[in-house]
Amino acid sequence: MVPLTTRNPVPGDIDTTRPNVARIYDYLLGGKDNFAVDREAAKLLLEASPDIAGIVRDNRSFIGRVVRYLAGEGGIRQFIDLGGGLPTQTNVHEMAQAVAPETRVVYVDNDPVVWSHGQALLAHGEQVAMVHADLREPAVVLGHPEVLGLIDLTRPVALVCASVLHFVPDSDEPHRIIAEYRDRLAPGSYLAISHGTTGTTDDDHQVVGGVTSVYRQASAQLHVRSVAGVQRFFDGFEMIEPGLTWINEWRPEPGVPAAGQPKSLLGGVGRKP
Ligand SMILES: C[S@@+](CC[C@H](N)C(=O)[O-])C[C@H]1O[C@@H](n2cnc3c(N)ncnc32)[C@H](O)[C@@H]1O
Protein backbone atom coordinates (compact mmCIF):
# COMPACT_ATOMS: atom_id res chain seq x y z
CA MET A 1 0.00 0.00 0.00
CA VAL A 2 0.98 3.64 -0.33
CA PRO A 3 3.42 4.98 2.28
CA LEU A 4 1.35 6.62 4.98
CA THR A 5 1.89 10.37 5.27
CA THR A 6 -0.07 13.23 6.81
CA ARG A 7 -2.27 13.21 3.68
CA ASN A 8 -2.71 9.47 4.05
CA PRO A 9 -3.52 9.02 7.72
CA VAL A 10 -3.38 5.54 9.19
CA PRO A 11 -6.71 3.83 9.89
CA GLY A 12 -6.07 4.35 13.60
CA ASP A 13 -6.62 8.07 12.95
CA ILE A 14 -10.31 7.53 12.20
CA ASP A 15 -12.15 10.58 13.54
CA THR A 16 -15.53 9.60 14.93
CA THR A 17 -16.27 13.09 16.26
CA ARG A 18 -16.61 14.80 12.89
CA PRO A 19 -19.09 13.87 10.13
CA ASN A 20 -17.25 12.20 7.30
CA VAL A 21 -18.26 12.50 3.63
CA ALA A 22 -17.66 8.81 2.81
CA ARG A 23 -19.57 7.57 5.86
CA ILE A 24 -22.50 10.02 5.40
CA TYR A 25 -22.80 8.75 1.82
CA ASP A 26 -22.65 5.16 3.07
CA TYR A 27 -25.49 5.87 5.50
CA LEU A 28 -27.61 7.50 2.78
CA LEU A 29 -27.09 4.38 0.64
CA GLY A 30 -28.29 2.18 3.49
CA GLY A 31 -24.79 1.00 4.54
CA LYS A 32 -23.52 0.14 8.02
CA ASP A 33 -20.03 1.69 7.93
CA ASN A 34 -20.91 4.91 9.74
CA PHE A 35 -20.96 6.47 13.19
CA ALA A 36 -23.56 8.48 15.14
CA VAL A 37 -22.00 11.76 14.04
CA ASP A 38 -22.41 10.74 10.37
CA ARG A 39 -26.02 9.69 10.87
CA GLU A 40 -26.78 13.04 12.56
CA ALA A 41 -25.29 14.89 9.58
CA ALA A 42 -27.25 12.67 7.17
CA LYS A 43 -30.45 13.55 9.00
CA LEU A 44 -29.66 17.26 8.60
CA LEU A 45 -29.00 16.65 4.89
CA LEU A 46 -32.37 14.91 4.59
CA GLU A 47 -34.01 17.94 6.18
CA ALA A 48 -32.27 20.28 3.73
CA SER A 49 -32.88 18.02 0.73
CA PRO A 50 -35.55 15.34 1.36
CA ASP A 51 -34.65 13.70 -1.98
CA ILE A 52 -31.00 13.19 -1.15
CA ALA A 53 -31.20 9.43 -0.47
CA GLY A 54 -32.80 9.00 -3.90
CA ILE A 55 -30.17 11.22 -5.47
CA VAL A 56 -27.29 9.09 -4.14
CA ARG A 57 -29.02 5.96 -5.49
CA ASP A 58 -29.44 7.71 -8.84
CA ASN A 59 -25.74 8.53 -8.73
CA ARG A 60 -24.93 4.82 -8.31
CA SER A 61 -27.28 4.02 -11.22
CA PHE A 62 -25.50 6.63 -13.34
CA ILE A 63 -22.14 5.03 -12.49
CA GLY A 64 -23.56 1.66 -13.50
CA ARG A 65 -24.72 2.92 -16.91
CA VAL A 66 -21.41 4.70 -17.47
CA VAL A 67 -19.32 1.65 -16.55
CA ARG A 68 -21.43 -0.66 -18.73
CA TYR A 69 -21.08 1.80 -21.62
CA LEU A 70 -17.31 2.09 -21.15
CA ALA A 71 -16.72 -1.65 -20.73
CA GLY A 72 -19.12 -2.41 -23.58
CA GLU A 73 -19.11 0.10 -26.45
CA GLY A 74 -15.98 1.83 -25.16
CA GLY A 75 -14.00 -1.42 -24.95
CA ILE A 76 -12.30 -0.24 -21.74
CA ARG A 77 -10.61 -2.91 -19.62
CA GLN A 78 -8.98 -0.73 -16.95
CA PHE A 79 -10.66 1.70 -14.58
CA ILE A 80 -9.31 4.08 -11.96
CA ASP A 81 -12.12 5.14 -9.62
CA LEU A 82 -11.05 8.35 -7.84
CA GLY A 83 -12.90 8.83 -4.55
CA GLY A 84 -14.35 5.35 -4.97
CA GLY A 85 -15.98 5.45 -1.53
CA LEU A 86 -16.97 2.64 0.81
CA PRO A 87 -17.78 -0.67 -0.85
CA THR A 88 -21.45 -0.79 -1.83
CA GLN A 89 -23.71 -3.53 -3.09
CA THR A 90 -22.50 -3.26 -6.66
CA ASN A 91 -19.03 -1.84 -7.01
CA VAL A 92 -17.39 -0.60 -10.18
CA HIS A 93 -15.32 -3.79 -10.60
CA GLU A 94 -18.48 -5.91 -10.35
CA MET A 95 -20.27 -3.71 -12.89
CA ALA A 96 -17.33 -3.77 -15.31
CA GLN A 97 -16.45 -7.44 -14.87
CA ALA A 98 -20.07 -8.39 -15.55
CA VAL A 99 -19.39 -7.06 -19.07
CA ALA A 100 -15.73 -8.05 -19.41
CA PRO A 101 -14.39 -10.37 -16.67
CA GLU A 102 -10.76 -9.51 -17.41
CA THR A 103 -11.27 -5.83 -16.44
CA ARG A 104 -8.92 -4.39 -13.82
CA VAL A 105 -10.06 -1.73 -11.37
CA VAL A 106 -8.13 0.43 -8.91
CA TYR A 107 -10.05 2.35 -6.30
CA VAL A 108 -8.39 5.46 -4.90
CA ASP A 109 -9.63 7.20 -1.77
CA ASN A 110 -8.01 9.40 0.86
CA ASP A 111 -10.31 8.26 3.66
CA PRO A 112 -8.91 5.79 6.22
CA VAL A 113 -12.26 4.05 6.78
CA VAL A 114 -12.71 3.55 3.05
CA TRP A 115 -9.17 2.24 2.81
CA SER A 116 -9.56 -0.28 5.60
CA HIS A 117 -12.95 -1.54 4.40
CA GLY A 118 -11.69 -1.55 0.85
CA GLN A 119 -9.14 -4.18 1.78
CA ALA A 120 -12.01 -6.66 1.62
CA LEU A 121 -12.20 -5.89 -2.10
CA LEU A 122 -8.76 -7.38 -2.51
CA ALA A 123 -10.35 -10.72 -1.74
CA HIS A 124 -11.89 -10.40 -5.19
CA GLY A 125 -8.58 -11.41 -6.72
CA GLU A 126 -5.67 -9.85 -8.42
CA GLN A 127 -7.66 -7.62 -10.75
CA VAL A 128 -8.81 -5.17 -8.05
CA ALA A 129 -6.83 -2.86 -5.75
CA MET A 130 -7.66 -0.24 -3.17
CA VAL A 131 -5.13 2.57 -2.94
CA HIS A 132 -5.00 5.05 -0.11
CA ALA A 133 -4.07 8.32 -1.81
CA ASP A 134 -5.32 11.81 -2.49
CA LEU A 135 -6.71 12.46 -5.95
CA ARG A 136 -5.23 15.96 -5.78
CA GLU A 137 -1.83 14.37 -6.41
CA PRO A 138 -2.07 12.86 -9.90
CA ALA A 139 1.64 12.01 -10.06
CA VAL A 140 1.41 10.11 -6.76
CA VAL A 141 -1.77 8.30 -7.82
CA LEU A 142 -0.55 7.33 -11.29
CA GLY A 143 2.92 6.47 -9.98
CA HIS A 144 1.61 4.32 -7.14
CA PRO A 145 3.01 0.77 -7.29
CA GLU A 146 -0.46 -0.80 -7.03
CA VAL A 147 -1.78 1.39 -9.85
CA LEU A 148 1.22 0.56 -12.02
CA GLY A 149 0.88 -3.12 -11.09
CA LEU A 150 -2.65 -3.31 -12.48
CA ILE A 151 -3.02 -0.49 -14.96
CA ASP A 152 -1.05 -0.19 -18.20
CA LEU A 153 -0.88 3.57 -18.69
CA THR A 154 0.16 3.15 -22.32
CA ARG A 155 -3.35 1.83 -22.98
CA PRO A 156 -6.73 3.58 -22.57
CA VAL A 157 -8.06 3.93 -19.04
CA ALA A 158 -11.41 5.14 -17.71
CA LEU A 159 -11.00 7.69 -14.95
CA VAL A 160 -14.17 7.76 -12.86
CA CYS A 161 -14.77 10.83 -10.66
CA ALA A 162 -18.24 10.24 -9.27
CA SER A 163 -19.55 12.67 -6.72
CA VAL A 164 -16.05 13.59 -5.59
CA LEU A 165 -14.75 16.67 -7.44
CA HIS A 166 -17.30 18.82 -5.60
CA PHE A 167 -15.28 18.06 -2.46
CA VAL A 168 -12.23 19.76 -4.00
CA PRO A 169 -12.25 23.56 -3.59
CA ASP A 170 -11.24 25.90 -6.41
CA SER A 171 -8.22 26.88 -4.31
CA ASP A 172 -6.86 23.33 -4.91
CA GLU A 173 -7.23 23.87 -8.68
CA PRO A 174 -9.36 20.82 -9.52
CA HIS A 175 -9.46 21.70 -13.24
CA ARG A 176 -5.67 21.76 -13.39
CA ILE A 177 -5.60 18.42 -11.53
CA ILE A 178 -7.97 16.75 -14.01
CA ALA A 179 -6.00 18.24 -16.92
CA GLU A 180 -2.87 16.63 -15.46
CA TYR A 181 -4.58 13.21 -15.39
CA ARG A 182 -5.75 13.81 -18.97
CA ASP A 183 -2.25 14.60 -20.15
CA ARG A 184 -0.82 11.51 -18.45
CA LEU A 185 -3.45 9.09 -19.82
CA ALA A 186 -3.25 7.38 -23.20
CA PRO A 187 -5.33 8.57 -26.16
CA GLY A 188 -8.67 6.77 -26.16
CA SER A 189 -8.97 7.15 -22.37
CA TYR A 190 -12.23 8.34 -20.85
CA LEU A 191 -13.21 10.73 -18.07
CA ALA A 192 -16.56 10.20 -16.30
CA ILE A 193 -17.86 12.75 -13.81
CA SER A 194 -20.91 13.30 -11.66
CA HIS A 195 -20.96 16.60 -9.82
CA GLY A 196 -23.25 18.83 -7.76
CA THR A 197 -24.38 22.03 -9.39
CA THR A 198 -25.60 25.42 -8.27
CA GLY A 199 -29.13 25.24 -9.71
CA THR A 200 -31.12 28.11 -11.11
CA THR A 201 -34.24 28.70 -9.03
CA ASP A 202 -34.60 30.17 -5.53
CA ASP A 203 -35.68 26.72 -4.33
CA ASP A 204 -32.50 25.16 -5.80
CA HIS A 205 -30.36 27.78 -4.09
CA GLN A 206 -32.07 27.15 -0.77
CA VAL A 207 -31.49 23.39 -1.02
CA VAL A 208 -27.87 23.80 -2.13
CA GLY A 209 -27.29 26.33 0.66
CA GLY A 210 -28.72 23.94 3.27
CA VAL A 211 -26.70 20.97 2.03
CA THR A 212 -23.51 23.02 1.77
CA SER A 213 -23.89 24.25 5.33
CA VAL A 214 -24.18 20.66 6.68
CA TYR A 215 -20.92 19.73 4.92
CA ARG A 216 -19.22 22.80 6.42
CA GLN A 217 -18.71 20.76 9.63
CA ALA A 218 -17.67 17.59 7.76
CA SER A 219 -14.33 16.04 6.80
CA ALA A 220 -14.54 17.80 3.43
CA GLN A 221 -16.65 20.74 2.34
CA LEU A 222 -19.04 20.90 -0.60
CA HIS A 223 -18.19 23.12 -3.58
CA VAL A 224 -20.92 22.81 -6.18
CA ARG A 225 -20.18 24.37 -9.56
CA SER A 226 -22.07 25.94 -12.44
CA VAL A 227 -22.76 23.89 -15.57
CA ALA A 228 -19.86 25.71 -17.26
CA GLY A 229 -17.62 24.97 -14.28
CA VAL A 230 -18.37 21.24 -14.52
CA GLN A 231 -18.09 21.25 -18.32
CA ARG A 232 -14.60 22.78 -18.03
CA PHE A 233 -13.33 19.49 -16.49
CA PHE A 234 -13.86 17.99 -19.95
CA ASP A 235 -11.53 20.44 -21.72
CA GLY A 236 -9.46 18.38 -24.16
CA PHE A 237 -12.03 15.54 -24.21
CA GLU A 238 -14.69 14.85 -26.85
CA MET A 239 -18.05 14.54 -25.14
CA ILE A 240 -19.89 11.25 -25.56
CA GLU A 241 -23.58 11.67 -26.42
CA PRO A 242 -25.70 13.09 -24.82
CA GLY A 243 -22.97 15.36 -23.36
CA LEU A 244 -23.15 16.84 -19.88
CA THR A 245 -26.70 16.28 -18.60
CA TRP A 246 -28.61 15.59 -15.41
CA ILE A 247 -27.42 12.15 -14.32
CA ASN A 248 -30.89 10.64 -14.83
CA GLU A 249 -30.86 11.82 -18.46
CA TRP A 250 -27.51 10.23 -19.30
CA ARG A 251 -28.41 7.18 -21.42
CA PRO A 252 -31.35 6.17 -19.19
CA GLU A 253 -32.30 2.52 -19.30
CA PRO A 254 -35.94 1.64 -19.98
CA GLY A 255 -37.94 0.52 -16.98
CA VAL A 256 -35.54 1.98 -14.39
CA PRO A 257 -37.25 5.02 -12.85
CA ALA A 258 -35.24 7.72 -11.07
CA ALA A 259 -35.19 7.39 -7.29
CA GLY A 260 -34.65 11.09 -6.60
CA GLN A 261 -35.61 14.28 -8.37
CA PRO A 262 -35.04 14.64 -12.14
CA LYS A 263 -32.57 17.53 -11.76
CA SER A 264 -29.93 16.66 -9.17
CA LEU A 265 -26.31 16.03 -10.11
CA LEU A 266 -24.73 16.74 -13.48
CA GLY A 267 -23.05 13.84 -15.25
CA GLY A 268 -21.05 13.27 -18.38
CA VAL A 269 -18.41 11.20 -20.12
CA GLY A 270 -15.61 12.45 -22.37
CA ARG A 271 -13.03 10.65 -24.52
CA LYS A 272 -9.47 11.82 -24.97
CA PRO A 273 -8.85 11.89 -28.74
C1 LIG B 1 -19.73 11.01 -1.90
S1 LIG B 1 -18.52 9.76 -1.89
C2 LIG B 1 -18.68 9.12 -3.54
C3 LIG B 1 -18.36 7.65 -3.66
C4 LIG B 1 -18.49 7.07 -5.08
N1 LIG B 1 -17.54 7.70 -5.97
C5 LIG B 1 -19.87 7.24 -5.63
O1 LIG B 1 -20.12 8.21 -6.36
O2 LIG B 1 -20.74 6.42 -5.33
C6 LIG B 1 -17.01 10.74 -2.05
C7 LIG B 1 -15.74 9.93 -1.82
O3 LIG B 1 -14.62 10.72 -2.24
C8 LIG B 1 -13.59 10.59 -1.30
N2 LIG B 1 -12.72 11.76 -1.41
C9 LIG B 1 -13.02 13.05 -1.10
N3 LIG B 1 -11.97 13.85 -1.35
C10 LIG B 1 -10.97 13.04 -1.83
C11 LIG B 1 -9.64 13.28 -2.25
N4 LIG B 1 -9.12 14.51 -2.24
N5 LIG B 1 -8.91 12.22 -2.70
C12 LIG B 1 -9.43 10.96 -2.71
N6 LIG B 1 -10.70 10.69 -2.31
C13 LIG B 1 -11.46 11.71 -1.88
C14 LIG B 1 -14.31 10.47 0.03
O4 LIG B 1 -13.49 9.86 1.01
C15 LIG B 1 -15.49 9.60 -0.35
O5 LIG B 1 -15.21 8.24 -0.22
CSV table of C-alpha atoms and ligand atoms in Angstrom, one decimal:
chain,number,residue,atom,x,y,z
A,1,MET,CA,0.0,0.0,0.0
A,2,VAL,CA,1.0,3.6,-0.3
A,3,PRO,CA,3.4,5.0,2.3
A,4,LEU,CA,1.4,6.6,5.0
A,5,THR,CA,1.9,10.4,5.3
A,6,THR,CA,-0.1,13.2,6.8
A,7,ARG,CA,-2.3,13.2,3.7
A,8,ASN,CA,-2.7,9.5,4.1
A,9,PRO,CA,-3.5,9.0,7.7
A,10,VAL,CA,-3.4,5.5,9.2
A,11,PRO,CA,-6.7,3.8,9.9
A,12,GLY,CA,-6.1,4.4,13.6
A,13,ASP,CA,-6.6,8.1,12.9
A,14,ILE,CA,-10.3,7.5,12.2
A,15,ASP,CA,-12.1,10.6,13.5
A,16,THR,CA,-15.5,9.6,14.9
A,17,THR,CA,-16.3,13.1,16.3
A,18,ARG,CA,-16.6,14.8,12.9
A,19,PRO,CA,-19.1,13.9,10.1
A,20,ASN,CA,-17.2,12.2,7.3
A,21,VAL,CA,-18.3,12.5,3.6
A,22,ALA,CA,-17.7,8.8,2.8
A,23,ARG,CA,-19.6,7.6,5.9
A,24,ILE,CA,-22.5,10.0,5.4
A,25,TYR,CA,-22.8,8.7,1.8
A,26,ASP,CA,-22.7,5.2,3.1
A,27,TYR,CA,-25.5,5.9,5.5
A,28,LEU,CA,-27.6,7.5,2.8
A,29,LEU,CA,-27.1,4.4,0.6
A,30,GLY,CA,-28.3,2.2,3.5
A,31,GLY,CA,-24.8,1.0,4.5
A,32,LYS,CA,-23.5,0.1,8.0
A,33,ASP,CA,-20.0,1.7,7.9
A,34,ASN,CA,-20.9,4.9,9.7
A,35,PHE,CA,-21.0,6.5,13.2
A,36,ALA,CA,-23.6,8.5,15.1
A,37,VAL,CA,-22.0,11.8,14.0
A,38,ASP,CA,-22.4,10.7,10.4
A,39,ARG,CA,-26.0,9.7,10.9
A,40,GLU,CA,-26.8,13.0,12.6
A,41,ALA,CA,-25.3,14.9,9.6
A,42,ALA,CA,-27.2,12.7,7.2
A,43,LYS,CA,-30.4,13.6,9.0
A,44,LEU,CA,-29.7,17.3,8.6
A,45,LEU,CA,-29.0,16.6,4.9
A,46,LEU,CA,-32.4,14.9,4.6
A,47,GLU,CA,-34.0,17.9,6.2
A,48,ALA,CA,-32.3,20.3,3.7
A,49,SER,CA,-32.9,18.0,0.7
A,50,PRO,CA,-35.5,15.3,1.4
A,51,ASP,CA,-34.7,13.7,-2.0
A,52,ILE,CA,-31.0,13.2,-1.2
A,53,ALA,CA,-31.2,9.4,-0.5
A,54,GLY,CA,-32.8,9.0,-3.9
A,55,ILE,CA,-30.2,11.2,-5.5
A,56,VAL,CA,-27.3,9.1,-4.1
A,57,ARG,CA,-29.0,6.0,-5.5
A,58,ASP,CA,-29.4,7.7,-8.8
A,59,ASN,CA,-25.7,8.5,-8.7
A,60,ARG,CA,-24.9,4.8,-8.3
A,61,SER,CA,-27.3,4.0,-11.2
A,62,PHE,CA,-25.5,6.6,-13.3
A,63,ILE,CA,-22.1,5.0,-12.5
A,64,GLY,CA,-23.6,1.7,-13.5
A,65,ARG,CA,-24.7,2.9,-16.9
A,66,VAL,CA,-21.4,4.7,-17.5
A,67,VAL,CA,-19.3,1.6,-16.5
A,68,ARG,CA,-21.4,-0.7,-18.7
A,69,TYR,CA,-21.1,1.8,-21.6
A,70,LEU,CA,-17.3,2.1,-21.1
A,71,ALA,CA,-16.7,-1.7,-20.7
A,72,GLY,CA,-19.1,-2.4,-23.6
A,73,GLU,CA,-19.1,0.1,-26.5
A,74,GLY,CA,-16.0,1.8,-25.2
A,75,GLY,CA,-14.0,-1.4,-24.9
A,76,ILE,CA,-12.3,-0.2,-21.7
A,77,ARG,CA,-10.6,-2.9,-19.6
A,78,GLN,CA,-9.0,-0.7,-17.0
A,79,PHE,CA,-10.7,1.7,-14.6
A,80,ILE,CA,-9.3,4.1,-12.0
A,81,ASP,CA,-12.1,5.1,-9.6
A,82,LEU,CA,-11.0,8.3,-7.8
A,83,GLY,CA,-12.9,8.8,-4.5
A,84,GLY,CA,-14.4,5.4,-5.0
A,85,GLY,CA,-16.0,5.4,-1.5
A,86,LEU,CA,-17.0,2.6,0.8
A,87,PRO,CA,-17.8,-0.7,-0.8
A,88,THR,CA,-21.4,-0.8,-1.8
A,89,GLN,CA,-23.7,-3.5,-3.1
A,90,THR,CA,-22.5,-3.3,-6.7
A,91,ASN,CA,-19.0,-1.8,-7.0
A,92,VAL,CA,-17.4,-0.6,-10.2
A,93,HIS,CA,-15.3,-3.8,-10.6
A,94,GLU,CA,-18.5,-5.9,-10.4
A,95,MET,CA,-20.3,-3.7,-12.9
A,96,ALA,CA,-17.3,-3.8,-15.3
A,97,GLN,CA,-16.4,-7.4,-14.9
A,98,ALA,CA,-20.1,-8.4,-15.6
A,99,VAL,CA,-19.4,-7.1,-19.1
A,100,ALA,CA,-15.7,-8.1,-19.4
A,101,PRO,CA,-14.4,-10.4,-16.7
A,102,GLU,CA,-10.8,-9.5,-17.4
A,103,THR,CA,-11.3,-5.8,-16.4
A,104,ARG,CA,-8.9,-4.4,-13.8
A,105,VAL,CA,-10.1,-1.7,-11.4
A,106,VAL,CA,-8.1,0.4,-8.9
A,107,TYR,CA,-10.1,2.4,-6.3
A,108,VAL,CA,-8.4,5.5,-4.9
A,109,ASP,CA,-9.6,7.2,-1.8
A,110,ASN,CA,-8.0,9.4,0.9
A,111,ASP,CA,-10.3,8.3,3.7
A,112,PRO,CA,-8.9,5.8,6.2
A,113,VAL,CA,-12.3,4.1,6.8
A,114,VAL,CA,-12.7,3.5,3.1
A,115,TRP,CA,-9.2,2.2,2.8
A,116,SER,CA,-9.6,-0.3,5.6
A,117,HIS,CA,-12.9,-1.5,4.4
A,118,GLY,CA,-11.7,-1.5,0.9
A,119,GLN,CA,-9.1,-4.2,1.8
A,120,ALA,CA,-12.0,-6.7,1.6
A,121,LEU,CA,-12.2,-5.9,-2.1
A,122,LEU,CA,-8.8,-7.4,-2.5
A,123,ALA,CA,-10.4,-10.7,-1.7
A,124,HIS,CA,-11.9,-10.4,-5.2
A,125,GLY,CA,-8.6,-11.4,-6.7
A,126,GLU,CA,-5.7,-9.8,-8.4
A,127,GLN,CA,-7.7,-7.6,-10.7
A,128,VAL,CA,-8.8,-5.2,-8.1
A,129,ALA,CA,-6.8,-2.9,-5.8
A,130,MET,CA,-7.7,-0.2,-3.2
A,131,VAL,CA,-5.1,2.6,-2.9
A,132,HIS,CA,-5.0,5.0,-0.1
A,133,ALA,CA,-4.1,8.3,-1.8
A,134,ASP,CA,-5.3,11.8,-2.5
A,135,LEU,CA,-6.7,12.5,-6.0
A,136,ARG,CA,-5.2,16.0,-5.8
A,137,GLU,CA,-1.8,14.4,-6.4
A,138,PRO,CA,-2.1,12.9,-9.9
A,139,ALA,CA,1.6,12.0,-10.1
A,140,VAL,CA,1.4,10.1,-6.8
A,141,VAL,CA,-1.8,8.3,-7.8
A,142,LEU,CA,-0.5,7.3,-11.3
A,143,GLY,CA,2.9,6.5,-10.0
A,144,HIS,CA,1.6,4.3,-7.1
A,145,PRO,CA,3.0,0.8,-7.3
A,146,GLU,CA,-0.5,-0.8,-7.0
A,147,VAL,CA,-1.8,1.4,-9.9
A,148,LEU,CA,1.2,0.6,-12.0
A,149,GLY,CA,0.9,-3.1,-11.1
A,150,LEU,CA,-2.7,-3.3,-12.5
A,151,ILE,CA,-3.0,-0.5,-15.0
A,152,ASP,CA,-1.1,-0.2,-18.2
A,153,LEU,CA,-0.9,3.6,-18.7
A,154,THR,CA,0.2,3.2,-22.3
A,155,ARG,CA,-3.4,1.8,-23.0
A,156,PRO,CA,-6.7,3.6,-22.6
A,157,VAL,CA,-8.1,3.9,-19.0
A,158,ALA,CA,-11.4,5.1,-17.7
A,159,LEU,CA,-11.0,7.7,-14.9
A,160,VAL,CA,-14.2,7.8,-12.9
A,161,CYS,CA,-14.8,10.8,-10.7
A,162,ALA,CA,-18.2,10.2,-9.3
A,163,SER,CA,-19.5,12.7,-6.7
A,164,VAL,CA,-16.0,13.6,-5.6
A,165,LEU,CA,-14.8,16.7,-7.4
A,166,HIS,CA,-17.3,18.8,-5.6
A,167,PHE,CA,-15.3,18.1,-2.5
A,168,VAL,CA,-12.2,19.8,-4.0
A,169,PRO,CA,-12.2,23.6,-3.6
A,170,ASP,CA,-11.2,25.9,-6.4
A,171,SER,CA,-8.2,26.9,-4.3
A,172,ASP,CA,-6.9,23.3,-4.9
A,173,GLU,CA,-7.2,23.9,-8.7
A,174,PRO,CA,-9.4,20.8,-9.5
A,175,HIS,CA,-9.5,21.7,-13.2
A,176,ARG,CA,-5.7,21.8,-13.4
A,177,ILE,CA,-5.6,18.4,-11.5
A,178,ILE,CA,-8.0,16.7,-14.0
A,179,ALA,CA,-6.0,18.2,-16.9
A,180,GLU,CA,-2.9,16.6,-15.5
A,181,TYR,CA,-4.6,13.2,-15.4
A,182,ARG,CA,-5.8,13.8,-19.0
A,183,ASP,CA,-2.2,14.6,-20.1
A,184,ARG,CA,-0.8,11.5,-18.5
A,185,LEU,CA,-3.5,9.1,-19.8
A,186,ALA,CA,-3.2,7.4,-23.2
A,187,PRO,CA,-5.3,8.6,-26.2
A,188,GLY,CA,-8.7,6.8,-26.2
A,189,SER,CA,-9.0,7.2,-22.4
A,190,TYR,CA,-12.2,8.3,-20.8
A,191,LEU,CA,-13.2,10.7,-18.1
A,192,ALA,CA,-16.6,10.2,-16.3
A,193,ILE,CA,-17.9,12.8,-13.8
A,194,SER,CA,-20.9,13.3,-11.7
A,195,HIS,CA,-21.0,16.6,-9.8
A,196,GLY,CA,-23.2,18.8,-7.8
A,197,THR,CA,-24.4,22.0,-9.4
A,198,THR,CA,-25.6,25.4,-8.3
A,199,GLY,CA,-29.1,25.2,-9.7
A,200,THR,CA,-31.1,28.1,-11.1
A,201,THR,CA,-34.2,28.7,-9.0
A,202,ASP,CA,-34.6,30.2,-5.5
A,203,ASP,CA,-35.7,26.7,-4.3
A,204,ASP,CA,-32.5,25.2,-5.8
A,205,HIS,CA,-30.4,27.8,-4.1
A,206,GLN,CA,-32.1,27.1,-0.8
A,207,VAL,CA,-31.5,23.4,-1.0
A,208,VAL,CA,-27.9,23.8,-2.1
A,209,GLY,CA,-27.3,26.3,0.7
A,210,GLY,CA,-28.7,23.9,3.3
A,211,VAL,CA,-26.7,21.0,2.0
A,212,THR,CA,-23.5,23.0,1.8
A,213,SER,CA,-23.9,24.3,5.3
A,214,VAL,CA,-24.2,20.7,6.7
A,215,TYR,CA,-20.9,19.7,4.9
A,216,ARG,CA,-19.2,22.8,6.4
A,217,GLN,CA,-18.7,20.8,9.6
A,218,ALA,CA,-17.7,17.6,7.8
A,219,SER,CA,-14.3,16.0,6.8
A,220,ALA,CA,-14.5,17.8,3.4
A,221,GLN,CA,-16.7,20.7,2.3
A,222,LEU,CA,-19.0,20.9,-0.6
A,223,HIS,CA,-18.2,23.1,-3.6
A,224,VAL,CA,-20.9,22.8,-6.2
A,225,ARG,CA,-20.2,24.4,-9.6
A,226,SER,CA,-22.1,25.9,-12.4
A,227,VAL,CA,-22.8,23.9,-15.6
A,228,ALA,CA,-19.9,25.7,-17.3
A,229,GLY,CA,-17.6,25.0,-14.3
A,230,VAL,CA,-18.4,21.2,-14.5
A,231,GLN,CA,-18.1,21.3,-18.3
A,232,ARG,CA,-14.6,22.8,-18.0
A,233,PHE,CA,-13.3,19.5,-16.5
A,234,PHE,CA,-13.9,18.0,-19.9
A,235,ASP,CA,-11.5,20.4,-21.7
A,236,GLY,CA,-9.5,18.4,-24.2
A,237,PHE,CA,-12.0,15.5,-24.2
A,238,GLU,CA,-14.7,14.8,-26.8
A,239,MET,CA,-18.0,14.5,-25.1
A,240,ILE,CA,-19.9,11.3,-25.6
A,241,GLU,CA,-23.6,11.7,-26.4
A,242,PRO,CA,-25.7,13.1,-24.8
A,243,GLY,CA,-23.0,15.4,-23.4
A,244,LEU,CA,-23.1,16.8,-19.9
A,245,THR,CA,-26.7,16.3,-18.6
A,246,TRP,CA,-28.6,15.6,-15.4
A,247,ILE,CA,-27.4,12.1,-14.3
A,248,ASN,CA,-30.9,10.6,-14.8
A,249,GLU,CA,-30.9,11.8,-18.5
A,250,TRP,CA,-27.5,10.2,-19.3
A,251,ARG,CA,-28.4,7.2,-21.4
A,252,PRO,CA,-31.3,6.2,-19.2
A,253,GLU,CA,-32.3,2.5,-19.3
A,254,PRO,CA,-35.9,1.6,-20.0
A,255,GLY,CA,-37.9,0.5,-17.0
A,256,VAL,CA,-35.5,2.0,-14.4
A,257,PRO,CA,-37.2,5.0,-12.8
A,258,ALA,CA,-35.2,7.7,-11.1
A,259,ALA,CA,-35.2,7.4,-7.3
A,260,GLY,CA,-34.7,11.1,-6.6
A,261,GLN,CA,-35.6,14.3,-8.4
A,262,PRO,CA,-35.0,14.6,-12.1
A,263,LYS,CA,-32.6,17.5,-11.8
A,264,SER,CA,-29.9,16.7,-9.2
A,265,LEU,CA,-26.3,16.0,-10.1
A,266,LEU,CA,-24.7,16.7,-13.5
A,267,GLY,CA,-23.0,13.8,-15.3
A,268,GLY,CA,-21.0,13.3,-18.4
A,269,VAL,CA,-18.4,11.2,-20.1
A,270,GLY,CA,-15.6,12.4,-22.4
A,271,ARG,CA,-13.0,10.6,-24.5
A,272,LYS,CA,-9.5,11.8,-25.0
A,273,PRO,CA,-8.9,11.9,-28.7
B,1,LIG,C1,-19.7,11.0,-1.9
B,1,LIG,S1,-18.5,9.8,-1.9
B,1,LIG,C2,-18.7,9.1,-3.5
B,1,LIG,C3,-18.4,7.7,-3.7
B,1,LIG,C4,-18.5,7.1,-5.1
B,1,LIG,N1,-17.5,7.7,-6.0
B,1,LIG,C5,-19.9,7.2,-5.6
B,1,LIG,O1,-20.1,8.2,-6.4
B,1,LIG,O2,-20.7,6.4,-5.3
B,1,LIG,C6,-17.0,10.7,-2.1
B,1,LIG,C7,-15.7,9.9,-1.8
B,1,LIG,O3,-14.6,10.7,-2.2
B,1,LIG,C8,-13.6,10.6,-1.3
B,1,LIG,N2,-12.7,11.8,-1.4
B,1,LIG,C9,-13.0,13.1,-1.1
B,1,LIG,N3,-12.0,13.8,-1.3
B,1,LIG,C10,-11.0,13.0,-1.8
B,1,LIG,C11,-9.6,13.3,-2.3
B,1,LIG,N4,-9.1,14.5,-2.2
B,1,LIG,N5,-8.9,12.2,-2.7
B,1,LIG,C12,-9.4,11.0,-2.7
B,1,LIG,N6,-10.7,10.7,-2.3
B,1,LIG,C13,-11.5,11.7,-1.9
B,1,LIG,C14,-14.3,10.5,0.0
B,1,LIG,O4,-13.5,9.9,1.0
B,1,LIG,C15,-15.5,9.6,-0.4
B,1,LIG,O5,-15.2,8.2,-0.2
